[in-house]
């Protein structure tokens, strides 16, 4: 509803902010959620807006509701920092990525892990789920992007191309999540054709679409967009399938392998690790935002908006569909 925003911080808290204009509460912190006790690296609103999930240094993901200061669920299973979290489109599951190199899919109503996805050789720094709920994608410090089938728990694609850690992955908003964007420490955004990538059997590290220095993009890569010297921390598709990418201006000096939320001026004190707007938000800002125009003609014209019922019908045939009301 464009009226609220969540932020996660190194001080171990998640805060709910009022962003709607026209009243005295605009820009004010409404609620402070404490529970992690350690830095919180990521936070994400569900598509319903009332529920949200957080991930932190304590190796635990938590599910909350906005009108309670205590978490509803604690997802315990990772053995290192939970770096990133996102919601499945049906809101019955959350997906987490961890420094233990694994992804886990959790049932929100029970708090149990229903999928364990292993294959990365470095910290999983970003995760995303396709609009139809069938696939998820992950980016990692091992420089790779991997595509997974959530119904079977199998890896269906492993693409390279990035010369540094991949810090963000995002699916387009067409019916089958036809495009996947990835951005990372190599100051590049790459656009991948999901169908083309999943049609190629996944190979081991160093294969399956890894490009050679100076060579052309892998077959599954339909476009490559370069910044001058700005690492890409975040990529996101708007509801109209416009791709936005954001990163910090570093003054030309960059420490390879450092995670984005760990970059801060020590004199500046605590830092904000992540932020997410309530569903329906239509704006974004950062210190350095570059417009990703000219993505290519492969962006679909259909599927800009959709009802949830269509996406839920064929999402995950191998998983139970439990209502969120039981949480």
PDB file of C-alpha atoms in Angstrom:
ATOM      1  CA  UNK A   1       0.000   0.000   0.000  1.00  0.00           C
ATOM      2  CA  UNK A   2       3.091   2.247  -0.312  1.00  0.00           C
ATOM      3  CA  UNK A   3       2.714   3.362   3.296  1.00  0.00           C
ATOM      4  CA  UNK A   4       5.398   1.451   5.203  1.00  0.00           C
ATOM      5  CA  UNK A   5       9.003   0.315   4.915  1.00  0.00           C
ATOM      6  CA  UNK A   6      11.136  -2.158   6.877  1.00  0.00           C
ATOM      7  CA  UNK A   7      14.848  -1.821   7.577  1.00  0.00           C
ATOM      8  CA  UNK A   8      17.346  -4.277   9.047  1.00  0.00           C
ATOM      9  CA  UNK A   9      20.441  -3.139  10.877  1.00  0.00           C
ATOM     10  CA  UNK A  10      23.753  -4.157  12.341  1.00  0.00           C
ATOM     11  CA  UNK A  11      22.368  -3.209  15.769  1.00  0.00           C
ATOM     12  CA  UNK A  12      20.282  -6.411  15.733  1.00  0.00           C
ATOM     13  CA  UNK A  13      16.908  -4.751  15.157  1.00  0.00           C
ATOM     14  CA  UNK A  14      14.276  -4.541  12.444  1.00  0.00           C
ATOM     15  CA  UNK A  15      12.305  -1.300  12.268  1.00  0.00           C
ATOM     16  CA  UNK A  16       8.982  -0.433  10.669  1.00  0.00           C
ATOM     17  CA  UNK A  17       8.793   3.057   9.197  1.00  0.00           C
ATOM     18  CA  UNK A  18       5.882   5.184   8.050  1.00  0.00           C
ATOM     19  CA  UNK A  19       6.494   6.449   4.513  1.00  0.00           C
ATOM     20  CA  UNK A  20       3.054   7.669   3.429  1.00  0.00           C
ATOM     21  CA  UNK A  21       2.920  11.450   2.978  1.00  0.00           C
ATOM     22  CA  UNK A  22       0.300  13.763   4.384  1.00  0.00           C
ATOM     23  CA  UNK A  23       0.537  13.151   8.132  1.00  0.00           C
ATOM     24  CA  UNK A  24       2.788  13.883  11.085  1.00  0.00           C
ATOM     25  CA  UNK A  25       4.054  10.274  11.229  1.00  0.00           C
ATOM     26  CA  UNK A  26       5.731  10.375   7.835  1.00  0.00           C
ATOM     27  CA  UNK A  27       9.349   9.288   8.168  1.00  0.00           C
ATOM     28  CA  UNK A  28       8.914   8.122  11.749  1.00  0.00           C
ATOM     29  CA  UNK A  29       9.771   4.722  13.227  1.00  0.00           C
ATOM     30  CA  UNK A  30       6.565   3.002  14.324  1.00  0.00           C
ATOM     31  CA  UNK A  31       7.890  -0.285  15.751  1.00  0.00           C
ATOM     32  CA  UNK A  32      11.294  -1.706  16.672  1.00  0.00           C
ATOM     33  CA  UNK A  33      11.496  -5.505  16.510  1.00  0.00           C
ATOM     34  CA  UNK A  34      14.180  -7.109  18.656  1.00  0.00           C
ATOM     35  CA  UNK A  35      14.949 -10.808  18.742  1.00  0.00           C
ATOM     36  CA  UNK A  36      18.030 -11.618  16.724  1.00  0.00           C
ATOM     37  CA  UNK A  37      20.497 -10.183  19.220  1.00  0.00           C
ATOM     38  CA  UNK A  38      23.075  -9.996  16.422  1.00  0.00           C
ATOM     39  CA  UNK A  39      23.291  -8.088  13.125  1.00  0.00           C
ATOM     40  CA  UNK A  40      20.291  -8.562  10.843  1.00  0.00           C
ATOM     41  CA  UNK A  41      21.444  -8.896   7.250  1.00  0.00           C
ATOM     42  CA  UNK A  42      18.159  -8.967   5.343  1.00  0.00           C
ATOM     43  CA  UNK A  43      14.437  -8.369   5.713  1.00  0.00           C
ATOM     44  CA  UNK A  44      11.565  -8.968   3.285  1.00  0.00           C
ATOM     45  CA  UNK A  45       7.850  -8.203   3.288  1.00  0.00           C
ATOM     46  CA  UNK A  46       5.533 -10.969   2.130  1.00  0.00           C
ATOM     47  CA  UNK A  47       3.315 -10.298  -0.856  1.00  0.00           C
ATOM     48  CA  UNK A  48       0.427  -9.897   1.599  1.00  0.00           C
ATOM     49  CA  UNK A  49       2.202  -7.066   3.378  1.00  0.00           C
ATOM     50  CA  UNK A  50       1.256  -8.107   6.928  1.00  0.00           C
ATOM     51  CA  UNK A  51       3.968 -10.748   7.369  1.00  0.00           C
ATOM     52  CA  UNK A  52       7.704 -10.256   6.977  1.00  0.00           C
ATOM     53  CA  UNK A  53      10.851 -12.348   7.377  1.00  0.00           C
ATOM     54  CA  UNK A  54      14.319 -11.471   8.633  1.00  0.00           C
ATOM     55  CA  UNK A  55      17.730 -13.130   8.381  1.00  0.00           C
ATOM     56  CA  UNK A  56      20.735 -12.561  10.586  1.00  0.00           C
ATOM     57  CA  UNK A  57      24.150 -13.355  11.949  1.00  0.00           C
ATOM     58  CA  UNK A  58      22.660 -15.727  14.548  1.00  0.00           C
ATOM     59  CA  UNK A  59      22.077 -18.357  11.792  1.00  0.00           C
ATOM     60  CA  UNK A  60      18.306 -18.074  12.259  1.00  0.00           C
ATOM     61  CA  UNK A  61      15.530 -16.740  10.033  1.00  0.00           C
ATOM     62  CA  UNK A  62      12.430 -15.356  11.682  1.00  0.00           C
ATOM     63  CA  UNK A  63       8.877 -14.686  10.526  1.00  0.00           C
ATOM     64  CA  UNK A  64       7.005 -11.751  12.058  1.00  0.00           C
ATOM     65  CA  UNK A  65       3.749  -9.847  11.777  1.00  0.00           C
ATOM     66  CA  UNK A  66       3.743  -6.083  11.891  1.00  0.00           C
ATOM     67  CA  UNK A  67       1.506  -5.756  14.972  1.00  0.00           C
ATOM     68  CA  UNK A  68       3.546  -8.042  17.250  1.00  0.00           C
ATOM     69  CA  UNK A  69       7.055  -7.401  18.568  1.00  0.00           C
ATOM     70  CA  UNK A  70       7.825 -11.107  19.042  1.00  0.00           C
ATOM     71  CA  UNK A  71       8.458 -13.425  16.070  1.00  0.00           C
ATOM     72  CA  UNK A  72       5.844 -15.968  14.995  1.00  0.00           C
ATOM     73  CA  UNK A  73       8.336 -18.545  13.765  1.00  0.00           C
ATOM     74  CA  UNK A  74      12.054 -19.225  14.120  1.00  0.00           C
ATOM     75  CA  UNK A  75      13.644 -21.217  11.296  1.00  0.00           C
ATOM     76  CA  UNK A  76      16.655 -23.059  12.742  1.00  0.00           C
ATOM     77  CA  UNK A  77      18.908 -25.215  10.578  1.00  0.00           C
ATOM     78  CA  UNK A  78      21.649 -23.133   8.976  1.00  0.00           C
ATOM     79  CA  UNK A  79      25.076 -23.405  10.610  1.00  0.00           C
ATOM     80  CA  UNK A  80      26.346 -19.950   9.606  1.00  0.00           C
ATOM     81  CA  UNK A  81      24.992 -16.455   8.952  1.00  0.00           C
ATOM     82  CA  UNK A  82      21.693 -16.332   7.097  1.00  0.00           C
ATOM     83  CA  UNK A  83      22.587 -13.710   4.518  1.00  0.00           C
ATOM     84  CA  UNK A  84      19.388 -13.366   2.514  1.00  0.00           C
ATOM     85  CA  UNK A  85      15.689 -14.205   2.613  1.00  0.00           C
ATOM     86  CA  UNK A  86      12.741 -13.966   0.237  1.00  0.00           C
ATOM     87  CA  UNK A  87       9.110 -15.122   0.095  1.00  0.00           C
ATOM     88  CA  UNK A  88       7.568 -17.689  -2.193  1.00  0.00           C
ATOM     89  CA  UNK A  89       4.707 -16.094  -4.210  1.00  0.00           C
ATOM     90  CA  UNK A  90       2.068 -18.149  -2.381  1.00  0.00           C
ATOM     91  CA  UNK A  91       3.325 -16.808   1.008  1.00  0.00           C
ATOM     92  CA  UNK A  92       3.403 -20.337   2.463  1.00  0.00           C
ATOM     93  CA  UNK A  93       7.184 -20.605   2.250  1.00  0.00           C
ATOM     94  CA  UNK A  94      10.315 -18.519   2.686  1.00  0.00           C
ATOM     95  CA  UNK A  95      13.656 -19.164   1.025  1.00  0.00           C
ATOM     96  CA  UNK A  96      16.956 -18.430   2.778  1.00  0.00           C
ATOM     97  CA  UNK A  97      20.582 -18.364   1.675  1.00  0.00           C
ATOM     98  CA  UNK A  98      23.473 -18.751   4.066  1.00  0.00           C
ATOM     99  CA  UNK A  99      27.216 -18.472   4.550  1.00  0.00           C
ATOM    100  CA  UNK A 100      27.147 -22.270   4.956  1.00  0.00           C
ATOM    101  CA  UNK A 101      26.809 -22.357   1.121  1.00  0.00           C
ATOM    102  CA  UNK A 102      23.268 -23.769   1.178  1.00  0.00           C
ATOM    103  CA  UNK A 103      19.706 -22.631   0.519  1.00  0.00           C
ATOM    104  CA  UNK A 104      16.732 -23.786   2.564  1.00  0.00           C
ATOM    105  CA  UNK A 105      13.018 -23.610   1.829  1.00  0.00           C
ATOM    106  CA  UNK A 106      10.890 -23.329   4.965  1.00  0.00           C
ATOM    107  CA  UNK A 107       7.212 -23.998   5.617  1.00  0.00           C
ATOM    108  CA  UNK A 108       5.957 -20.860   7.353  1.00  0.00           C
ATOM    109  CA  UNK A 109       3.080 -22.552   9.190  1.00  0.00           C
ATOM    110  CA  UNK A 110       5.288 -25.200  10.827  1.00  0.00           C
ATOM    111  CA  UNK A 111       8.756 -23.654  10.746  1.00  0.00           C
ATOM    112  CA  UNK A 112      10.231 -26.818   9.217  1.00  0.00           C
ATOM    113  CA  UNK A 113      12.736 -27.045   6.375  1.00  0.00           C
ATOM    114  CA  UNK A 114      11.146 -28.756   3.355  1.00  0.00           C
ATOM    115  CA  UNK A 115      14.008 -28.326   0.870  1.00  0.00           C
ATOM    116  CA  UNK A 116      17.786 -28.234   1.307  1.00  0.00           C
ATOM    117  CA  UNK A 117      19.592 -27.011  -1.818  1.00  0.00           C
ATOM    118  CA  UNK A 118      23.356 -27.560  -1.928  1.00  0.00           C
ATOM    119  CA  UNK A 119      25.839 -26.859  -4.702  1.00  0.00           C
ATOM    120  CA  UNK A 120      27.457 -23.489  -4.123  1.00  0.00           C
ATOM    121  CA  UNK A 121      31.071 -23.390  -2.957  1.00  0.00           C
ATOM    122  CA  UNK A 122      30.803 -19.926  -1.428  1.00  0.00           C
ATOM    123  CA  UNK A 123      28.446 -17.835   0.663  1.00  0.00           C
ATOM    124  CA  UNK A 124      24.942 -17.577  -0.809  1.00  0.00           C
ATOM    125  CA  UNK A 125      24.436 -13.827  -1.005  1.00  0.00           C
ATOM    126  CA  UNK A 126      21.100 -13.515  -2.822  1.00  0.00           C
ATOM    127  CA  UNK A 127      17.987 -15.555  -3.587  1.00  0.00           C
ATOM    128  CA  UNK A 128      14.840 -15.020  -5.651  1.00  0.00           C
ATOM    129  CA  UNK A 129      11.754 -17.046  -6.611  1.00  0.00           C
ATOM    130  CA  UNK A 130      10.154 -16.916 -10.044  1.00  0.00           C
ATOM    131  CA  UNK A 131       6.663 -15.460 -10.463  1.00  0.00           C
ATOM    132  CA  UNK A 132       5.119 -18.886 -11.051  1.00  0.00           C
ATOM    133  CA  UNK A 133       6.813 -20.295  -7.949  1.00  0.00           C
ATOM    134  CA  UNK A 134       8.448 -23.149  -9.807  1.00  0.00           C
ATOM    135  CA  UNK A 135      12.069 -22.011  -9.817  1.00  0.00           C
ATOM    136  CA  UNK A 136      14.384 -20.191  -7.477  1.00  0.00           C
ATOM    137  CA  UNK A 137      17.697 -18.565  -8.289  1.00  0.00           C
ATOM    138  CA  UNK A 138      20.715 -17.962  -6.107  1.00  0.00           C
ATOM    139  CA  UNK A 139      23.829 -15.824  -6.404  1.00  0.00           C
ATOM    140  CA  UNK A 140      26.999 -16.545  -4.508  1.00  0.00           C
ATOM    141  CA  UNK A 141      30.472 -15.396  -3.573  1.00  0.00           C
ATOM    142  CA  UNK A 142      31.698 -18.268  -5.772  1.00  0.00           C
ATOM    143  CA  UNK A 143      30.866 -16.012  -8.794  1.00  0.00           C
ATOM    144  CA  UNK A 144      28.040 -18.254  -9.994  1.00  0.00           C
ATOM    145  CA  UNK A 145      24.286 -18.015 -10.487  1.00  0.00           C
ATOM    146  CA  UNK A 146      22.331 -21.227 -10.017  1.00  0.00           C
ATOM    147  CA  UNK A 147      18.774 -22.115 -10.917  1.00  0.00           C
ATOM    148  CA  UNK A 148      16.816 -24.673  -8.878  1.00  0.00           C
ATOM    149  CA  UNK A 149      13.540 -26.559  -9.331  1.00  0.00           C
ATOM    150  CA  UNK A 150      11.669 -26.171  -6.038  1.00  0.00           C
ATOM    151  CA  UNK A 151       9.346 -29.085  -6.764  1.00  0.00           C
ATOM    152  CA  UNK A 152      12.188 -31.598  -6.998  1.00  0.00           C
ATOM    153  CA  UNK A 153      14.924 -29.775  -5.112  1.00  0.00           C
ATOM    154  CA  UNK A 154      17.286 -30.308  -8.048  1.00  0.00           C
ATOM    155  CA  UNK A 155      19.697 -27.845  -9.605  1.00  0.00           C
ATOM    156  CA  UNK A 156      18.653 -27.245 -13.209  1.00  0.00           C
ATOM    157  CA  UNK A 157      21.219 -24.659 -14.291  1.00  0.00           C
ATOM    158  CA  UNK A 158      24.604 -23.277 -13.294  1.00  0.00           C
ATOM    159  CA  UNK A 159      25.747 -20.195 -15.171  1.00  0.00           C
ATOM    160  CA  UNK A 160      28.899 -18.184 -14.801  1.00  0.00           C
ATOM    161  CA  UNK A 161      29.864 -14.981 -16.524  1.00  0.00           C
ATOM    162  CA  UNK A 162      30.523 -12.833 -13.480  1.00  0.00           C
ATOM    163  CA  UNK A 163      34.126 -12.129 -12.546  1.00  0.00           C
ATOM    164  CA  UNK A 164      33.278 -11.476  -8.898  1.00  0.00           C
ATOM    165  CA  UNK A 165      30.771 -12.237  -6.184  1.00  0.00           C
ATOM    166  CA  UNK A 166      27.120 -12.149  -7.291  1.00  0.00           C
ATOM    167  CA  UNK A 167      25.194  -9.989  -4.839  1.00  0.00           C
ATOM    168  CA  UNK A 168      21.753  -9.810  -6.376  1.00  0.00           C
ATOM    169  CA  UNK A 169      19.396 -11.920  -8.484  1.00  0.00           C
ATOM    170  CA  UNK A 170      15.880 -10.974  -9.613  1.00  0.00           C
ATOM    171  CA  UNK A 171      13.239 -12.578 -11.851  1.00  0.00           C
ATOM    172  CA  UNK A 172      11.135 -10.617 -14.309  1.00  0.00           C
ATOM    173  CA  UNK A 173       7.386 -10.397 -13.726  1.00  0.00           C
ATOM    174  CA  UNK A 174       6.110 -12.364 -16.705  1.00  0.00           C
ATOM    175  CA  UNK A 175       4.150 -15.608 -16.383  1.00  0.00           C
ATOM    176  CA  UNK A 176       7.125 -17.965 -16.364  1.00  0.00           C
ATOM    177  CA  UNK A 177       9.790 -15.643 -14.946  1.00  0.00           C
ATOM    178  CA  UNK A 178      11.389 -15.653 -18.380  1.00  0.00           C
ATOM    179  CA  UNK A 179      14.333 -13.385 -17.528  1.00  0.00           C
ATOM    180  CA  UNK A 180      16.717 -13.405 -14.602  1.00  0.00           C
ATOM    181  CA  UNK A 181      18.954 -10.448 -13.741  1.00  0.00           C
ATOM    182  CA  UNK A 182      22.134 -10.743 -11.716  1.00  0.00           C
ATOM    183  CA  UNK A 183      24.521  -8.089 -10.445  1.00  0.00           C
ATOM    184  CA  UNK A 184      27.748  -8.234  -8.524  1.00  0.00           C
ATOM    185  CA  UNK A 185      31.222  -7.063  -7.598  1.00  0.00           C
ATOM    186  CA  UNK A 186      32.419  -7.032 -11.210  1.00  0.00           C
ATOM    187  CA  UNK A 187      30.378  -3.856 -11.850  1.00  0.00           C
ATOM    188  CA  UNK A 188      28.081  -5.662 -14.266  1.00  0.00           C
ATOM    189  CA  UNK A 189      24.436  -6.617 -14.628  1.00  0.00           C
ATOM    190  CA  UNK A 190      23.673  -9.683 -16.714  1.00  0.00           C
ATOM    191  CA  UNK A 191      20.309 -10.743 -18.105  1.00  0.00           C
ATOM    192  CA  UNK A 192      19.722 -14.492 -18.411  1.00  0.00           C
ATOM    193  CA  UNK A 193      17.108 -16.385 -20.384  1.00  0.00           C
ATOM    194  CA  UNK A 194      15.637 -18.793 -17.822  1.00  0.00           C
ATOM    195  CA  UNK A 195      14.297 -21.281 -20.373  1.00  0.00           C
ATOM    196  CA  UNK A 196      17.562 -21.384 -22.279  1.00  0.00           C
ATOM    197  CA  UNK A 197      19.583 -21.784 -19.092  1.00  0.00           C
ATOM    198  CA  UNK A 198      17.366 -24.543 -17.679  1.00  0.00           C
ATOM    199  CA  UNK A 199      17.436 -26.429 -20.997  1.00  0.00           C
ATOM    200  CA  UNK A 200      21.195 -26.931 -20.636  1.00  0.00           C
ATOM    201  CA  UNK A 201      22.213 -29.674 -18.174  1.00  0.00           C
ATOM    202  CA  UNK A 202      24.048 -28.129 -15.198  1.00  0.00           C
ATOM    203  CA  UNK A 203      27.778 -28.682 -15.085  1.00  0.00           C
ATOM    204  CA  UNK A 204      30.349 -28.456 -12.353  1.00  0.00           C
ATOM    205  CA  UNK A 205      32.164 -25.325 -11.269  1.00  0.00           C
ATOM    206  CA  UNK A 206      33.958 -23.792 -14.198  1.00  0.00           C
ATOM    207  CA  UNK A 207      31.509 -25.128 -16.811  1.00  0.00           C
ATOM    208  CA  UNK A 208      27.946 -24.583 -17.922  1.00  0.00           C
ATOM    209  CA  UNK A 209      28.224 -21.132 -19.379  1.00  0.00           C
ATOM    210  CA  UNK A 210      31.299 -19.721 -17.659  1.00  0.00           C
ATOM    211  CA  UNK A 211      32.826 -17.186 -20.024  1.00  0.00           C
ATOM    212  CA  UNK A 212      36.506 -16.844 -20.691  1.00  0.00           C
ATOM    213  CA  UNK A 213      38.169 -13.472 -20.041  1.00  0.00           C
ATOM    214  CA  UNK A 214      37.388 -11.153 -22.926  1.00  0.00           C
ATOM    215  CA  UNK A 215      35.104 -13.715 -24.536  1.00  0.00           C
ATOM    216  CA  UNK A 216      31.450 -13.383 -25.476  1.00  0.00           C
ATOM    217  CA  UNK A 217      28.671 -13.796 -22.876  1.00  0.00           C
ATOM    218  CA  UNK A 218      27.424 -17.371 -22.275  1.00  0.00           C
ATOM    219  CA  UNK A 219      24.604 -18.640 -24.506  1.00  0.00           C
ATOM    220  CA  UNK A 220      22.014 -18.141 -21.775  1.00  0.00           C
ATOM    221  CA  UNK A 221      23.084 -14.525 -21.255  1.00  0.00           C
ATOM    222  CA  UNK A 222      20.961 -12.295 -23.490  1.00  0.00           C
ATOM    223  CA  UNK A 223      22.502  -8.998 -22.421  1.00  0.00           C
ATOM    224  CA  UNK A 224      25.358  -7.569 -20.400  1.00  0.00           C
ATOM    225  CA  UNK A 225      25.195  -4.088 -18.867  1.00  0.00           C
ATOM    226  CA  UNK A 226      28.324  -2.524 -17.399  1.00  0.00           C
ATOM    227  CA  UNK A 227      28.779   0.361 -14.972  1.00  0.00           C
ATOM    228  CA  UNK A 228      31.942   2.439 -15.060  1.00  0.00           C
ATOM    229  CA  UNK A 229      33.250   1.419 -11.642  1.00  0.00           C
ATOM    230  CA  UNK A 230      30.219   0.768  -9.445  1.00  0.00           C
ATOM    231  CA  UNK A 231      29.649  -2.680  -7.904  1.00  0.00           C
ATOM    232  CA  UNK A 232      26.010  -3.717  -8.198  1.00  0.00           C
ATOM    233  CA  UNK A 233      24.414  -4.527  -4.848  1.00  0.00           C
ATOM    234  CA  UNK A 234      20.760  -4.682  -5.879  1.00  0.00           C
ATOM    235  CA  UNK A 235      18.770  -5.535  -8.983  1.00  0.00           C
ATOM    236  CA  UNK A 236      14.986  -5.501  -9.199  1.00  0.00           C
ATOM    237  CA  UNK A 237      12.298  -5.595 -11.856  1.00  0.00           C
ATOM    238  CA  UNK A 238       9.419  -3.180 -11.487  1.00  0.00           C
ATOM    239  CA  UNK A 239       5.875  -4.360 -12.138  1.00  0.00           C
ATOM    240  CA  UNK A 240       6.259  -3.004 -15.656  1.00  0.00           C
ATOM    241  CA  UNK A 241       9.403  -5.120 -16.113  1.00  0.00           C
ATOM    242  CA  UNK A 242      11.821  -2.213 -16.058  1.00  0.00           C
ATOM    243  CA  UNK A 243      15.099  -3.284 -14.523  1.00  0.00           C
ATOM    244  CA  UNK A 244      16.729  -1.130 -11.842  1.00  0.00           C
ATOM    245  CA  UNK A 245      20.203  -1.621 -10.425  1.00  0.00           C
ATOM    246  CA  UNK A 246      21.895   0.196  -7.559  1.00  0.00           C
ATOM    247  CA  UNK A 247      25.297   0.299  -5.904  1.00  0.00           C
ATOM    248  CA  UNK A 248      27.591   2.606  -3.920  1.00  0.00           C
ATOM    249  CA  UNK A 249      30.167   5.022  -5.184  1.00  0.00           C
ATOM    250  CA  UNK A 250      33.449   3.745  -3.747  1.00  0.00           C
ATOM    251  CA  UNK A 251      35.879   6.345  -5.054  1.00  0.00           C
ATOM    252  CA  UNK A 252      37.568   3.821  -7.308  1.00  0.00           C
ATOM    253  CA  UNK A 253      38.766   1.581  -4.476  1.00  0.00           C
ATOM    254  CA  UNK A 254      37.050  -1.757  -3.963  1.00  0.00           C
ATOM    255  CA  UNK A 255      37.791  -4.720  -1.721  1.00  0.00           C
ATOM    256  CA  UNK A 256      36.940  -7.874  -3.654  1.00  0.00           C
ATOM    257  CA  UNK A 257      35.132 -10.528  -1.646  1.00  0.00           C
ATOM    258  CA  UNK A 258      33.687  -8.105   0.905  1.00  0.00           C
ATOM    259  CA  UNK A 259      29.947  -8.431   1.350  1.00  0.00           C
ATOM    260  CA  UNK A 260      27.995  -5.258   0.630  1.00  0.00           C
ATOM    261  CA  UNK A 261      26.377  -4.974   4.041  1.00  0.00           C
ATOM    262  CA  UNK A 262      29.789  -5.120   5.695  1.00  0.00           C
ATOM    263  CA  UNK A 263      31.055  -2.033   3.882  1.00  0.00           C
ATOM    264  CA  UNK A 264      30.931   0.983   6.134  1.00  0.00           C
ATOM    265  CA  UNK A 265      32.994   3.807   7.478  1.00  0.00           C
ATOM    266  CA  UNK A 266      33.960   2.782  11.042  1.00  0.00           C
ATOM    267  CA  UNK A 267      33.449   6.371  12.137  1.00  0.00           C
ATOM    268  CA  UNK A 268      29.855   6.259  10.952  1.00  0.00           C
ATOM    269  CA  UNK A 269      28.755   3.772  13.612  1.00  0.00           C
ATOM    270  CA  UNK A 270      25.992   1.262  12.912  1.00  0.00           C
ATOM    271  CA  UNK A 271      24.909   0.629   9.359  1.00  0.00           C
ATOM    272  CA  UNK A 272      21.629  -0.359   7.760  1.00  0.00           C
ATOM    273  CA  UNK A 273      21.970  -3.818   6.234  1.00  0.00           C
ATOM    274  CA  UNK A 274      18.778  -4.030   4.181  1.00  0.00           C
ATOM    275  CA  UNK A 275      15.482  -2.346   3.497  1.00  0.00           C
ATOM    276  CA  UNK A 276      12.232  -3.376   1.873  1.00  0.00           C
ATOM    277  CA  UNK A 277       9.090  -1.462   0.969  1.00  0.00           C
ATOM    278  CA  UNK A 278       5.589  -2.720   1.577  1.00  0.00           C
ATOM    279  CA  UNK A 279       3.904  -4.329  -1.454  1.00  0.00           C
ATOM    280  CA  UNK A 280       2.827  -1.742  -3.983  1.00  0.00           C
ATOM    281  CA  UNK A 281       5.891   0.446  -3.490  1.00  0.00           C
ATOM    282  CA  UNK A 282       6.923   2.223  -6.666  1.00  0.00           C
ATOM    283  CA  UNK A 283      10.108   4.060  -5.759  1.00  0.00           C
ATOM    284  CA  UNK A 284      13.725   3.279  -4.926  1.00  0.00           C
ATOM    285  CA  UNK A 285      16.767   5.343  -4.048  1.00  0.00           C
ATOM    286  CA  UNK A 286      20.488   4.918  -3.364  1.00  0.00           C
ATOM    287  CA  UNK A 287      23.727   6.852  -3.510  1.00  0.00           C
ATOM    288  CA  UNK A 288      24.304   5.711  -7.066  1.00  0.00           C
ATOM    289  CA  UNK A 289      21.411   4.477  -9.202  1.00  0.00           C
ATOM    290  CA  UNK A 290      21.981   3.716 -12.858  1.00  0.00           C
ATOM    291  CA  UNK A 291      19.087   3.206 -15.226  1.00  0.00           C
ATOM    292  CA  UNK A 292      19.248  -0.143 -16.976  1.00  0.00           C
ATOM    293  CA  UNK A 293      17.790   0.896 -20.325  1.00  0.00           C
ATOM    294  CA  UNK A 294      18.173  -1.071 -23.544  1.00  0.00           C
ATOM    295  CA  UNK A 295      17.717  -4.459 -21.872  1.00  0.00           C
ATOM    296  CA  UNK A 296      16.661  -5.837 -25.233  1.00  0.00           C
ATOM    297  CA  UNK A 297      13.619  -6.903 -27.121  1.00  0.00           C
ATOM    298  CA  UNK A 298      13.448 -10.175 -25.181  1.00  0.00           C
ATOM    299  CA  UNK A 299      11.473  -8.492 -22.408  1.00  0.00           C
ATOM    300  CA  UNK A 300       7.952  -9.923 -22.620  1.00  0.00           C
ATOM    301  CA  UNK A 301       4.988  -7.690 -23.354  1.00  0.00           C
ATOM    302  CA  UNK A 302       2.500  -9.856 -21.472  1.00  0.00           C
ATOM    303  CA  UNK A 303       2.227 -10.856 -17.848  1.00  0.00           C
ATOM    304  CA  UNK A 304       2.861  -7.425 -16.405  1.00  0.00           C
ATOM    305  CA  UNK A 305       0.220  -7.995 -13.775  1.00  0.00           C
ATOM    306  CA  UNK A 306      -1.439 -11.146 -12.568  1.00  0.00           C
ATOM    307  CA  UNK A 307      -3.726 -12.578  -9.937  1.00  0.00           C
ATOM    308  CA  UNK A 308      -2.290 -14.738  -7.215  1.00  0.00           C
ATOM    309  CA  UNK A 309      -4.637 -17.619  -7.957  1.00  0.00           C
ATOM    310  CA  UNK A 310      -3.085 -18.321 -11.363  1.00  0.00           C
ATOM    311  CA  UNK A 311       0.411 -18.423  -9.963  1.00  0.00           C
ATOM    312  CA  UNK A 312      -0.531 -20.692  -7.070  1.00  0.00           C
ATOM    313  CA  UNK A 313      -2.245 -23.385  -9.105  1.00  0.00           C
ATOM    314  CA  UNK A 314       0.876 -25.017 -10.553  1.00  0.00           C
ATOM    315  CA  UNK A 315       3.548 -23.683  -8.286  1.00  0.00           C
ATOM    316  CA  UNK A 316       4.984 -26.580  -6.391  1.00  0.00           C
ATOM    317  CA  UNK A 317       3.380 -29.948  -7.111  1.00  0.00           C
ATOM    318  CA  UNK A 318       5.774 -31.806  -4.841  1.00  0.00           C
ATOM    319  CA  UNK A 319       5.152 -29.624  -1.801  1.00  0.00           C
ATOM    320  CA  UNK A 320       2.117 -29.443   0.497  1.00  0.00           C
ATOM    321  CA  UNK A 321       0.108 -26.243   0.319  1.00  0.00           C
ATOM    322  CA  UNK A 322      -0.488 -25.156   3.893  1.00  0.00           C
ATOM    323  CA  UNK A 323      -2.450 -21.980   4.690  1.00  0.00           C
ATOM    324  CA  UNK A 324      -0.658 -19.092   6.290  1.00  0.00           C
ATOM    325  CA  UNK A 325      -3.546 -18.707   8.720  1.00  0.00           C
ATOM    326  CA  UNK A 326      -2.082 -21.542  10.743  1.00  0.00           C
ATOM    327  CA  UNK A 327       1.039 -19.560  11.533  1.00  0.00           C
TER     328      UNK A 327
END
